[in-house]
Short mmCIF file of C-alpha atoms in Angstrom, two decimals:
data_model
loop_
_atom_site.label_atom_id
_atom_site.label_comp_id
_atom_site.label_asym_id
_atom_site.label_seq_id
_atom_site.Cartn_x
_atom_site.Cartn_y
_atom_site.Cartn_z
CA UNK A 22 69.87 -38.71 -59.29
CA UNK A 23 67.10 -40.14 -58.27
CA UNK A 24 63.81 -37.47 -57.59
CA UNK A 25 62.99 -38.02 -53.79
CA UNK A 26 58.98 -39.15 -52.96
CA UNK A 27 57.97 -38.92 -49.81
CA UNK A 28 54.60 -41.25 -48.99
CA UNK A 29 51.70 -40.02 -46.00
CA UNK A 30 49.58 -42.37 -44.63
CA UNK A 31 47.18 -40.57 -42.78
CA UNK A 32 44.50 -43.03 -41.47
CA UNK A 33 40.57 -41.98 -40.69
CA UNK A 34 41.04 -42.20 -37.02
CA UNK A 35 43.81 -39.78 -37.19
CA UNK A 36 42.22 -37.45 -39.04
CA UNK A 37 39.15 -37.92 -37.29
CA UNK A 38 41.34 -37.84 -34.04
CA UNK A 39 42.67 -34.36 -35.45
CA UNK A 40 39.15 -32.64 -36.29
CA UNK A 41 37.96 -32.94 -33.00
CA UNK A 42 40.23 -31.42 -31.03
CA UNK A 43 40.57 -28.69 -33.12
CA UNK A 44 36.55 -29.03 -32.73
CA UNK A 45 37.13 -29.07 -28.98
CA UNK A 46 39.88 -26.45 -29.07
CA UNK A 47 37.53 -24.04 -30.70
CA UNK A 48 34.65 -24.67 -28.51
CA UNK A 49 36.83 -24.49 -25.44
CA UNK A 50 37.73 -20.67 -26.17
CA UNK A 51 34.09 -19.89 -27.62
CA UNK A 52 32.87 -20.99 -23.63
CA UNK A 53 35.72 -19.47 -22.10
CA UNK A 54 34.59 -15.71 -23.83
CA UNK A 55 31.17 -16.33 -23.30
CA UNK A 56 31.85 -17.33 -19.24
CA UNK A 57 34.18 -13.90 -19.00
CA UNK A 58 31.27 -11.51 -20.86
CA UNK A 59 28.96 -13.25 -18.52
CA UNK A 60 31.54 -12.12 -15.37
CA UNK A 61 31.48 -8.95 -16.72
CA UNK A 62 27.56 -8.40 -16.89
CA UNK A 63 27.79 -9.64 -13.16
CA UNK A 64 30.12 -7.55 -12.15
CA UNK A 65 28.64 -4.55 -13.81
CA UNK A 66 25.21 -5.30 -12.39
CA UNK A 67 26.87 -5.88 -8.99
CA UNK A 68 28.18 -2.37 -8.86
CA UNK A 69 24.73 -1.09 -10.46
CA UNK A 70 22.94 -3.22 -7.39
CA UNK A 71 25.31 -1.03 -4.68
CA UNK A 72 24.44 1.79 -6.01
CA UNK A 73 21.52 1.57 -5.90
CA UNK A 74 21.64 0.49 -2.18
CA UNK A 75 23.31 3.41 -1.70
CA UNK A 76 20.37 5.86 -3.34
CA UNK A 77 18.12 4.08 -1.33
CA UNK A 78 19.75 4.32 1.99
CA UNK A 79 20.21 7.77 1.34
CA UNK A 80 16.90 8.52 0.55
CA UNK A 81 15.67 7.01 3.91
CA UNK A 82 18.32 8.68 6.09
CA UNK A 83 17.16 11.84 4.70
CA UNK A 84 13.48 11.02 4.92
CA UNK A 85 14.60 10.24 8.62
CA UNK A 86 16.43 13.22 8.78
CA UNK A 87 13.21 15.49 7.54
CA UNK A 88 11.06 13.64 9.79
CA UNK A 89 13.15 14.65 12.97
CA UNK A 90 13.48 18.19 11.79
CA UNK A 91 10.01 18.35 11.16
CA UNK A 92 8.93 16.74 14.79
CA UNK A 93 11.84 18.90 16.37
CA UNK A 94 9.86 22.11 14.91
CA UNK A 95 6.42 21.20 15.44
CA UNK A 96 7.44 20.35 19.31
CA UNK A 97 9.04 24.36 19.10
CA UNK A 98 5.99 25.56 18.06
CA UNK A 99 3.70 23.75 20.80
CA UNK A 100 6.38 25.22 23.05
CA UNK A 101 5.77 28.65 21.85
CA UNK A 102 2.11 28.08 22.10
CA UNK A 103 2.31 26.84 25.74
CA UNK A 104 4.63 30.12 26.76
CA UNK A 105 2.46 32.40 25.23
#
């Protein structure tokens, strides 16, 4: 029997060829996670931004609110003062 050999011939371009798109493989995922953590800082500071909307329209409607309560008093009292 005769022992079996098997020869590679690999040339520099296909090796080359090889590295890089492993190379581009690798960078390809390394953007992909850093576009989907940058999604999920926008989406985070999205919600943040309507909440914060939300505080602030509440704080005006009940400044609003206060203001009419206050005006609806103080027109009471000059009522009283005109009937007395």
């Amino acid at each position: 029997m005769h022992p079996i050999t098997i020869e590679y011939s690999i040339s520099l371009s296909d090796l080359i060829t090889v590295m890089l798109e492993l190379l581009a493989s690798a960078l390809g995922y390394i953007i992909k996670q850093q576009h989907d953590k940058i999604r999920t800082i926008q989406s985070q500071l999205s919600d943040r931004n309507h909440e914060l909307y939300n505080q602030v329209l509440s704080i005006f409607f009940d400044v609003l609110k206060d203001l009419k309560q206050t005006m609806i008093e103080a027109a009471q009292k000059s009522d009283s003062k005109l009937l007395n």
